[in-house]
PDB file of C-alpha atoms in Angstrom:
ATOM      1  CA  MET A 620       0.000   0.000   0.000  1.00 44.00           C
ATOM      2  CA  SER A 621       1.387   3.385  -0.996  1.00 45.00           C
ATOM      3  CA  VAL A 622       0.818   6.372   1.252  1.00 46.00           C
ATOM      4  CA  ALA A 623       1.738   9.699  -0.304  1.00 47.00           C
ATOM      5  CA  LEU A 624       3.387  12.264   1.917  1.00 46.00           C
ATOM      6  CA  ASP A 625       0.578  14.755   1.370  1.00 47.00           C
ATOM      7  CA  ARG A 626      -2.066  12.247   2.560  1.00 47.00           C
ATOM      8  CA  VAL A 627      -0.644  11.620   5.993  1.00 49.00           C
ATOM      9  CA  GLN A 628      -0.242  13.939   8.950  1.00 55.00           C
ATOM     10  CA  PRO A 629       3.162  13.128  10.429  1.00 56.00           C
ATOM     11  CA  GLY A 630       4.357  14.671  13.660  1.00 64.00           C
ATOM     12  CA  LEU A 631       2.527  15.274  16.893  1.00 69.00           C
ATOM     13  CA  ASP A 632      -1.231  14.932  17.363  1.00 72.00           C
ATOM     14  CA  ASP A 633      -1.129  16.422  20.849  1.00 74.00           C
ATOM     15  CA  HIS A 634       1.230  19.275  21.777  1.00 73.00           C
ATOM     16  CA  THR A 635       0.196  19.541  25.427  1.00 81.00           C
ATOM     17  CA  GLN A 636       3.164  17.491  26.665  1.00 81.00           C
ATOM     18  CA  LEU A 637       5.928  18.313  24.188  1.00 82.00           C
ATOM     19  CA  THR A 638       5.475  22.062  24.358  1.00 83.00           C
ATOM     20  CA  ARG A 639       8.944  22.808  23.000  1.00 84.00           C
ATOM     21  CA  GLN A 640       8.445  20.870  19.773  1.00 79.00           C
ATOM     22  CA  PRO A 641       8.520  24.029  17.588  1.00 78.00           C
ATOM     23  CA  ASN A 642      12.160  24.492  18.615  1.00 81.00           C
ATOM     24  CA  HIS A 643      13.127  20.828  18.240  1.00 78.00           C
ATOM     25  CA  ARG A 644      15.432  19.762  15.432  1.00 72.00           C
ATOM     26  CA  SER A 645      12.869  17.204  14.185  1.00 70.00           C
ATOM     27  CA  THR A 646      10.277  19.883  13.361  1.00 71.00           C
ATOM     28  CA  PRO A 647      11.482  20.528   9.769  1.00 64.00           C
ATOM     29  CA  LEU A 648      10.758  16.887   8.961  1.00 61.00           C
ATOM     30  CA  TRP A 649       7.034  17.461   9.453  1.00 60.00           C
ATOM     31  CA  ARG A 650       6.735  20.726   7.574  1.00 58.00           C
ATOM     32  CA  HIS A 651       5.766  20.457   3.957  1.00 50.00           C
ATOM     33  CA  ALA A 652       7.157  22.727   1.285  1.00 46.00           C
ATOM     34  CA  SER A 653       3.984  24.379   0.021  1.00 42.00           C
ATOM     35  CA  ASP A 654       5.444  25.595  -3.265  1.00 47.00           C
ATOM     36  CA  GLU A 655       7.362  22.422  -4.228  1.00 52.00           C
ATOM     37  CA  ALA A 656      10.683  24.302  -4.097  1.00 58.00           C
ATOM     38  CA  GLY A 657       9.271  27.166  -6.189  1.00 80.00           C
ATOM     39  CA  LEU A 658       9.578  25.303  -9.487  1.00 89.00           C
ATOM     40  CA  ASP A 659       7.941  26.370 -12.715  1.00 93.00           C
ATOM     41  CA  PRO A 660       4.458  24.754 -12.964  1.00 93.00           C
ATOM     42  CA  ARG A 661       5.416  23.392 -16.377  1.00 95.00           C
ATOM     43  CA  ILE A 662       8.250  21.457 -14.757  1.00 95.00           C
ATOM     44  CA  MET A 663       6.124  20.331 -11.834  1.00 95.00           C
ATOM     45  CA  GLN A 664       3.539  18.733 -14.110  1.00 95.00           C
ATOM     46  CA  TYR A 665       6.178  16.287 -15.345  1.00 96.00           C
ATOM     47  CA  ILE A 666       7.445  15.641 -11.818  1.00 95.00           C
ATOM     48  CA  ASP A 667       3.857  14.960 -10.744  1.00 94.00           C
ATOM     49  CA  ALA A 668       3.470  12.559 -13.677  1.00 94.00           C
ATOM     50  CA  ALA A 669       6.627  10.783 -12.519  1.00 95.00           C
ATOM     51  CA  GLY A 670       5.086  10.226  -9.072  1.00 94.00           C
ATOM     52  CA  LEU A 671       8.039  11.820  -7.268  1.00 95.00           C
ATOM     53  CA  THR A 672       6.477  15.041  -6.004  1.00 93.00           C
ATOM     54  CA  GLY A 673       7.186  13.881  -2.454  1.00 92.00           C
ATOM     55  CA  LEU A 674      10.911  14.459  -2.964  1.00 93.00           C
ATOM     56  CA  PHE A 675      10.208  18.156  -3.445  1.00 92.00           C
ATOM     57  CA  LYS A 676       8.290  18.386  -0.178  1.00 88.00           C
ATOM     58  CA  VAL A 677      11.253  17.289   1.924  1.00 87.00           C
ATOM     59  CA  ARG A 678      12.811  20.236   3.702  1.00 79.00           C
ATOM     60  CA  GLU A 679      16.512  20.854   3.384  1.00 77.00           C
ATOM     61  CA  MET A 680      18.325  19.972   6.594  1.00 75.00           C
ATOM     62  CA  GLU A 681      21.912  20.216   7.689  1.00 80.00           C
ATOM     63  CA  VAL A 682      23.609  16.823   7.755  1.00 81.00           C
ATOM     64  CA  ASP A 683      24.712  15.863  11.250  1.00 86.00           C
ATOM     65  CA  HIS A 684      27.908  13.940  10.483  1.00 87.00           C
ATOM     66  CA  ALA A 685      28.628  13.148  14.137  1.00 92.00           C
ATOM     67  CA  LEU A 686      25.181  11.592  14.580  1.00 91.00           C
ATOM     68  CA  ILE A 687      25.593   9.528  11.403  1.00 90.00           C
ATOM     69  CA  MET A 688      28.977   8.220  12.527  1.00 91.00           C
ATOM     70  CA  ALA A 689      27.559   7.328  15.936  1.00 92.00           C
ATOM     71  CA  LEU A 690      24.735   5.355  14.302  1.00 93.00           C
ATOM     72  CA  VAL A 691      27.129   3.590  11.926  1.00 94.00           C
ATOM     73  CA  GLU A 692      29.019   2.253  14.922  1.00 94.00           C
ATOM     74  CA  TRP A 693      25.816   0.505  16.071  1.00 95.00           C
ATOM     75  CA  TRP A 694      24.909  -0.870  12.620  1.00 96.00           C
ATOM     76  CA  HIS A 695      25.284  -4.609  11.967  1.00 95.00           C
ATOM     77  CA  PRO A 696      25.124  -5.950   8.393  1.00 94.00           C
ATOM     78  CA  GLU A 697      23.952  -9.404   9.478  1.00 95.00           C
ATOM     79  CA  THR A 698      20.562  -8.039  10.524  1.00 95.00           C
ATOM     80  CA  HIS A 699      20.469  -4.643   8.780  1.00 95.00           C
ATOM     81  CA  THR A 700      19.576  -3.026  12.095  1.00 96.00           C
ATOM     82  CA  PHE A 701      21.128  -0.773  14.712  1.00 96.00           C
ATOM     83  CA  HIS A 702      22.071  -2.785  17.818  1.00 96.00           C
ATOM     84  CA  LEU A 703      21.466  -0.164  20.498  1.00 94.00           C
ATOM     85  CA  PRO A 704      21.817  -0.622  24.279  1.00 92.00           C
ATOM     86  CA  HIS A 705      18.042  -0.894  24.677  1.00 92.00           C
ATOM     87  CA  GLY A 706      17.537  -3.247  21.722  1.00 94.00           C
ATOM     88  CA  GLU A 707      17.470  -3.370  17.931  1.00 95.00           C
ATOM     89  CA  MET A 708      16.107  -0.614  15.730  1.00 95.00           C
ATOM     90  CA  GLY A 709      15.852  -0.605  11.958  1.00 94.00           C
ATOM     91  CA  ILE A 710      14.944   1.554   8.979  1.00 95.00           C
ATOM     92  CA  THR A 711      11.908   0.155   7.202  1.00 95.00           C
ATOM     93  CA  LEU A 712      10.335   0.534   3.806  1.00 94.00           C
ATOM     94  CA  GLN A 713       7.440   2.358   5.437  1.00 94.00           C
ATOM     95  CA  ASP A 714       9.885   4.908   6.877  1.00 94.00           C
ATOM     96  CA  ILE A 715      11.148   5.642   3.378  1.00 94.00           C
ATOM     97  CA  GLU A 716       7.622   5.854   1.989  1.00 93.00           C
ATOM     98  CA  VAL A 717       6.249   8.232   4.607  1.00 90.00           C
ATOM     99  CA  MET A 718       9.270  10.492   5.102  1.00 89.00           C
ATOM    100  CA  LEU A 719      10.243  10.841   1.428  1.00 91.00           C
ATOM    101  CA  GLY A 720       6.837  10.375  -0.189  1.00 90.00           C
ATOM    102  CA  VAL A 721       8.075   7.940  -2.839  1.00 93.00           C
ATOM    103  CA  LEU A 722       6.373   4.845  -4.191  1.00 91.00           C
ATOM    104  CA  VAL A 723       7.334   1.484  -2.702  1.00 93.00           C
ATOM    105  CA  ASP A 724       5.089  -0.652  -4.890  1.00 93.00           C
ATOM    106  CA  GLY A 725       6.047  -1.323  -8.464  1.00 94.00           C
ATOM    107  CA  VAL A 726       8.645  -2.775 -10.788  1.00 95.00           C
ATOM    108  CA  PRO A 727      12.061  -3.520  -9.253  1.00 94.00           C
ATOM    109  CA  ILE A 728      14.771  -1.148 -10.458  1.00 94.00           C
ATOM    110  CA  THR A 729      17.495  -3.033 -12.309  1.00 92.00           C
ATOM    111  CA  GLY A 730      19.494  -1.279 -14.973  1.00 90.00           C
ATOM    112  CA  LYS A 731      22.802  -1.014 -16.782  1.00 93.00           C
ATOM    113  CA  THR A 732      26.031   0.483 -15.486  1.00 92.00           C
ATOM    114  CA  ASP A 733      28.012   0.469 -18.746  1.00 92.00           C
ATOM    115  CA  LEU A 734      25.999   2.816 -20.950  1.00 95.00           C
ATOM    116  CA  LYS A 735      27.614   5.707 -22.790  1.00 94.00           C
ATOM    117  CA  TRP A 736      26.615   8.211 -20.149  1.00 95.00           C
ATOM    118  CA  ASN A 737      27.630  11.268 -22.157  1.00 94.00           C
ATOM    119  CA  LEU A 738      25.045  10.249 -24.762  1.00 95.00           C
ATOM    120  CA  VAL A 739      22.433   9.547 -22.091  1.00 96.00           C
ATOM    121  CA  CYS A 740      23.010  13.081 -20.763  1.00 96.00           C
ATOM    122  CA  ARG A 741      22.695  14.469 -24.275  1.00 96.00           C
ATOM    123  CA  ASP A 742      19.373  12.720 -24.843  1.00 96.00           C
ATOM    124  CA  LEU A 743      17.763  13.537 -21.477  1.00 96.00           C
ATOM    125  CA  LEU A 744      19.492  16.772 -20.421  1.00 97.00           C
ATOM    126  CA  GLY A 745      19.945  18.322 -23.841  1.00 95.00           C
ATOM    127  CA  ASP A 746      23.720  18.644 -23.734  1.00 94.00           C
ATOM    128  CA  GLU A 747      26.740  16.353 -23.764  1.00 94.00           C
ATOM    129  CA  PRO A 748      29.232  16.894 -20.936  1.00 93.00           C
ATOM    130  CA  PRO A 749      32.914  16.871 -21.891  1.00 85.00           C
ATOM    131  CA  VAL A 750      34.840  13.749 -21.004  1.00 79.00           C
ATOM    132  CA  ILE A 751      38.571  13.601 -20.267  1.00 77.00           C
ATOM    133  CA  PRO A 752      39.539   9.913 -20.276  1.00 73.00           C
ATOM    134  CA  ASN A 753      41.197   8.451 -17.178  1.00 67.00           C
ATOM    135  CA  THR A 754      41.033  11.559 -15.016  1.00 67.00           C
ATOM    136  CA  ASN A 755      38.942  12.720 -12.087  1.00 72.00           C
ATOM    137  CA  ARG A 756      39.041  16.261 -13.451  1.00 79.00           C
ATOM    138  CA  SER A 757      36.603  15.331 -16.197  1.00 88.00           C
ATOM    139  CA  THR A 758      33.133  16.872 -16.007  1.00 92.00           C
ATOM    140  CA  LEU A 759      31.747  13.369 -16.463  1.00 93.00           C
ATOM    141  CA  ALA A 760      33.829  10.689 -14.759  1.00 90.00           C
ATOM    142  CA  GLY A 761      32.289   7.299 -15.406  1.00 89.00           C
ATOM    143  CA  ALA A 762      28.647   7.767 -14.405  1.00 92.00           C
ATOM    144  CA  ARG A 763      29.330  10.694 -12.073  1.00 92.00           C
ATOM    145  CA  LEU A 764      28.594  14.218 -13.258  1.00 94.00           C
ATOM    146  CA  LYS A 765      29.711  17.498 -11.701  1.00 94.00           C
ATOM    147  CA  TYR A 766      26.960  19.575 -10.096  1.00 94.00           C
ATOM    148  CA  THR A 767      28.524  22.788 -11.422  1.00 93.00           C
ATOM    149  CA  TRP A 768      28.036  21.685 -15.025  1.00 94.00           C
ATOM    150  CA  LEU A 769      24.378  20.941 -14.345  1.00 95.00           C
ATOM    151  CA  ASP A 770      23.720  24.133 -12.396  1.00 93.00           C
ATOM    152  CA  GLU A 771      25.173  26.300 -15.152  1.00 93.00           C
ATOM    153  CA  ARG A 772      22.578  24.938 -17.563  1.00 93.00           C
ATOM    154  CA  PHE A 773      19.468  24.642 -15.458  1.00 94.00           C
ATOM    155  CA  THR A 774      19.539  27.267 -12.687  1.00 86.00           C
ATOM    156  CA  ALA A 775      17.214  29.618 -14.591  1.00 87.00           C
ATOM    157  CA  SER A 776      13.691  28.557 -15.548  1.00 89.00           C
ATOM    158  CA  PRO A 777      12.962  27.586 -19.165  1.00 93.00           C
ATOM    159  CA  ILE A 778      11.931  30.438 -21.420  1.00 92.00           C
ATOM    160  CA  ALA A 779       8.235  31.206 -21.783  1.00 92.00           C
ATOM    161  CA  ASP A 780       7.861  29.532 -25.185  1.00 94.00           C
ATOM    162  CA  ALA A 781      10.060  26.523 -24.430  1.00 94.00           C
ATOM    163  CA  GLY A 782       8.876  23.304 -26.033  1.00 95.00           C
ATOM    164  CA  ASP A 783       7.850  20.160 -24.165  1.00 95.00           C
ATOM    165  CA  LYS A 784      11.223  18.515 -24.806  1.00 95.00           C
ATOM    166  CA  VAL A 785      13.114  21.353 -23.131  1.00 96.00           C
ATOM    167  CA  VAL A 786      10.727  21.411 -20.152  1.00 96.00           C
ATOM    168  CA  GLN A 787      11.185  17.654 -19.724  1.00 96.00           C
ATOM    169  CA  GLN A 788      14.958  18.181 -19.699  1.00 97.00           C
ATOM    170  CA  TYR A 789      14.532  20.620 -16.821  1.00 97.00           C
ATOM    171  CA  ALA A 790      12.327  18.099 -15.026  1.00 96.00           C
ATOM    172  CA  CYS A 791      14.987  15.403 -15.484  1.00 97.00           C
ATOM    173  CA  TYR A 792      17.586  17.769 -14.037  1.00 97.00           C
ATOM    174  CA  HIS A 793      15.547  18.516 -10.926  1.00 96.00           C
ATOM    175  CA  LEU A 794      14.680  14.839 -10.429  1.00 97.00           C
ATOM    176  CA  LEU A 795      18.328  13.861 -10.797  1.00 96.00           C
ATOM    177  CA  ILE A 796      19.415  16.438  -8.206  1.00 95.00           C
ATOM    178  CA  ARG A 797      16.735  15.366  -5.703  1.00 95.00           C
ATOM    179  CA  MET A 798      17.503  11.702  -6.201  1.00 96.00           C
ATOM    180  CA  GLY A 799      21.183  12.357  -5.583  1.00 94.00           C
ATOM    181  CA  ALA A 800      20.414  14.346  -2.438  1.00 91.00           C
ATOM    182  CA  LEU A 801      17.689  12.154  -0.920  1.00 93.00           C
ATOM    183  CA  LEU A 802      17.588   8.671  -2.431  1.00 94.00           C
ATOM    184  CA  PHE A 803      21.148   7.881  -3.502  1.00 93.00           C
ATOM    185  CA  MET A 804      23.401   9.906  -1.236  1.00 87.00           C
ATOM    186  CA  ASP A 805      27.131   9.256  -0.923  1.00 82.00           C
ATOM    187  CA  LYS A 806      30.263  11.005   0.318  1.00 80.00           C
ATOM    188  CA  SER A 807      30.758  13.037  -2.853  1.00 81.00           C
ATOM    189  CA  ALA A 808      30.167  16.755  -2.456  1.00 81.00           C
ATOM    190  CA  ASP A 809      30.579  17.838  -6.067  1.00 90.00           C
ATOM    191  CA  ARG A 810      29.177  15.024  -8.236  1.00 94.00           C
ATOM    192  CA  VAL A 811      25.905  13.200  -8.753  1.00 95.00           C
ATOM    193  CA  SER A 812      25.382   9.752 -10.225  1.00 94.00           C
ATOM    194  CA  VAL A 813      23.544   9.763 -13.556  1.00 96.00           C
ATOM    195  CA  LEU A 814      22.621   6.065 -13.334  1.00 95.00           C
ATOM    196  CA  ALA A 815      19.010   7.012 -12.582  1.00 95.00           C
ATOM    197  CA  LEU A 816      18.657   8.898 -15.880  1.00 96.00           C
ATOM    198  CA  GLN A 817      18.075   5.658 -17.770  1.00 96.00           C
ATOM    199  CA  PHE A 818      14.787   5.248 -15.862  1.00 96.00           C
ATOM    200  CA  LEU A 819      13.548   8.758 -16.728  1.00 96.00           C
ATOM    201  CA  ASN A 820      13.075   7.988 -20.401  1.00 91.00           C
ATOM    202  CA  PRO A 821      10.191   8.467 -20.953  1.00 90.00           C
ATOM    203  CA  ILE A 822       9.471  10.474 -17.856  1.00 92.00           C
ATOM    204  CA  ASN A 823       5.846   9.340 -17.542  1.00 88.00           C
ATOM    205  CA  ASN A 824       7.059   5.752 -16.978  1.00 91.00           C
ATOM    206  CA  VAL A 825       8.950   6.692 -13.811  1.00 95.00           C
ATOM    207  CA  ARG A 826       5.978   6.021 -11.529  1.00 94.00           C
ATOM    208  CA  GLN A 827       5.936   2.314 -12.430  1.00 95.00           C
ATOM    209  CA  TYR A 828       9.129   1.711 -10.413  1.00 96.00           C
ATOM    210  CA  SER A 829       9.570   1.008  -6.701  1.00 96.00           C
ATOM    211  CA  TRP A 830      11.862   3.929  -5.842  1.00 96.00           C
ATOM    212  CA  GLY A 831      11.457   3.413  -2.115  1.00 96.00           C
ATOM    213  CA  SER A 832      12.785  -0.146  -2.334  1.00 96.00           C
ATOM    214  CA  VAL A 833      15.920   0.810  -4.241  1.00 96.00           C
ATOM    215  CA  ALA A 834      16.546   3.770  -1.932  1.00 96.00           C
ATOM    216  CA  LEU A 835      16.373   1.501   1.119  1.00 96.00           C
ATOM    217  CA  ALA A 836      18.674  -1.054  -0.530  1.00 96.00           C
ATOM    218  CA  TRP A 837      21.132   1.740  -1.344  1.00 95.00           C
ATOM    219  CA  LEU A 838      21.050   2.933   2.260  1.00 95.00           C
ATOM    220  CA  TYR A 839      21.592  -0.594   3.609  1.00 96.00           C
ATOM    221  CA  ARG A 840      24.513  -1.125   1.270  1.00 94.00           C
ATOM    222  CA  HIS A 841      26.296   2.047   2.309  1.00 93.00           C
ATOM    223  CA  LEU A 842      25.660   1.506   5.997  1.00 94.00           C
ATOM    224  CA  CYS A 843      27.130  -1.982   5.687  1.00 94.00           C
ATOM    225  CA  SER A 844      30.176  -0.637   3.859  1.00 93.00           C
ATOM    226  CA  ALA A 845      30.680   2.185   6.362  1.00 92.00           C
ATOM    227  CA  SER A 846      30.479  -0.216   9.304  1.00 92.00           C
ATOM    228  CA  LYS A 847      33.643  -2.073   8.250  1.00 90.00           C
ATOM    229  CA  LYS A 848      36.485  -1.291  10.632  1.00 83.00           C
ATOM    230  CA  ASP A 849      39.019  -0.280   7.961  1.00 80.00           C
ATOM    231  CA  VAL A 850      36.707   2.114   6.108  1.00 69.00           C
ATOM    232  CA  MET A 851      37.505   5.802   6.487  1.00 62.00           C
TER     233      MET A 851
END
């Protein structure tokens, strides 16, 4: 069963006991972004069609690195749970569904990792990033694209008479950025993976996939990797 973020009322039902909740760090999690990040309505119609509007209702929050490292120390890959002093605690598919507003029912996401990603970017983003072979200085290194290259092309809204193809390119950009920030996070601060682009073509087929499932699997994988004693 899918529960969209805008159809549930997360947070407190009764504020009589927790009177300081407005000043608590968890409060931004329960506030919805009313304007969907202020995006052009033409772009939002494609994001709505993709079924990923929930990603644009998640408030930006500062990453607490110390808290993450503390939790990693309690993570055990055998059970995919945190082994805390008071017992086990896990991250469930329902957590992903409610907090991020993404679909958890649908087709499993399995794709290719060896596509010509510069051509994929050309087809879905409207431009082909330059590639410098065998160097991390390349704008596109493998399947990882620099944010600066993307931002230079898509920061401004599409012109008033932009065609549907151009508007869809802007929608793909915004979906790619949100996916990189919320669904498929990693330690990189200046690049985003373009692997997800192959599932945005055509964009109205995006809602058939179980994005919540792949996001949870991604999170489990990285928590397991980070919990190894020799990982920095």
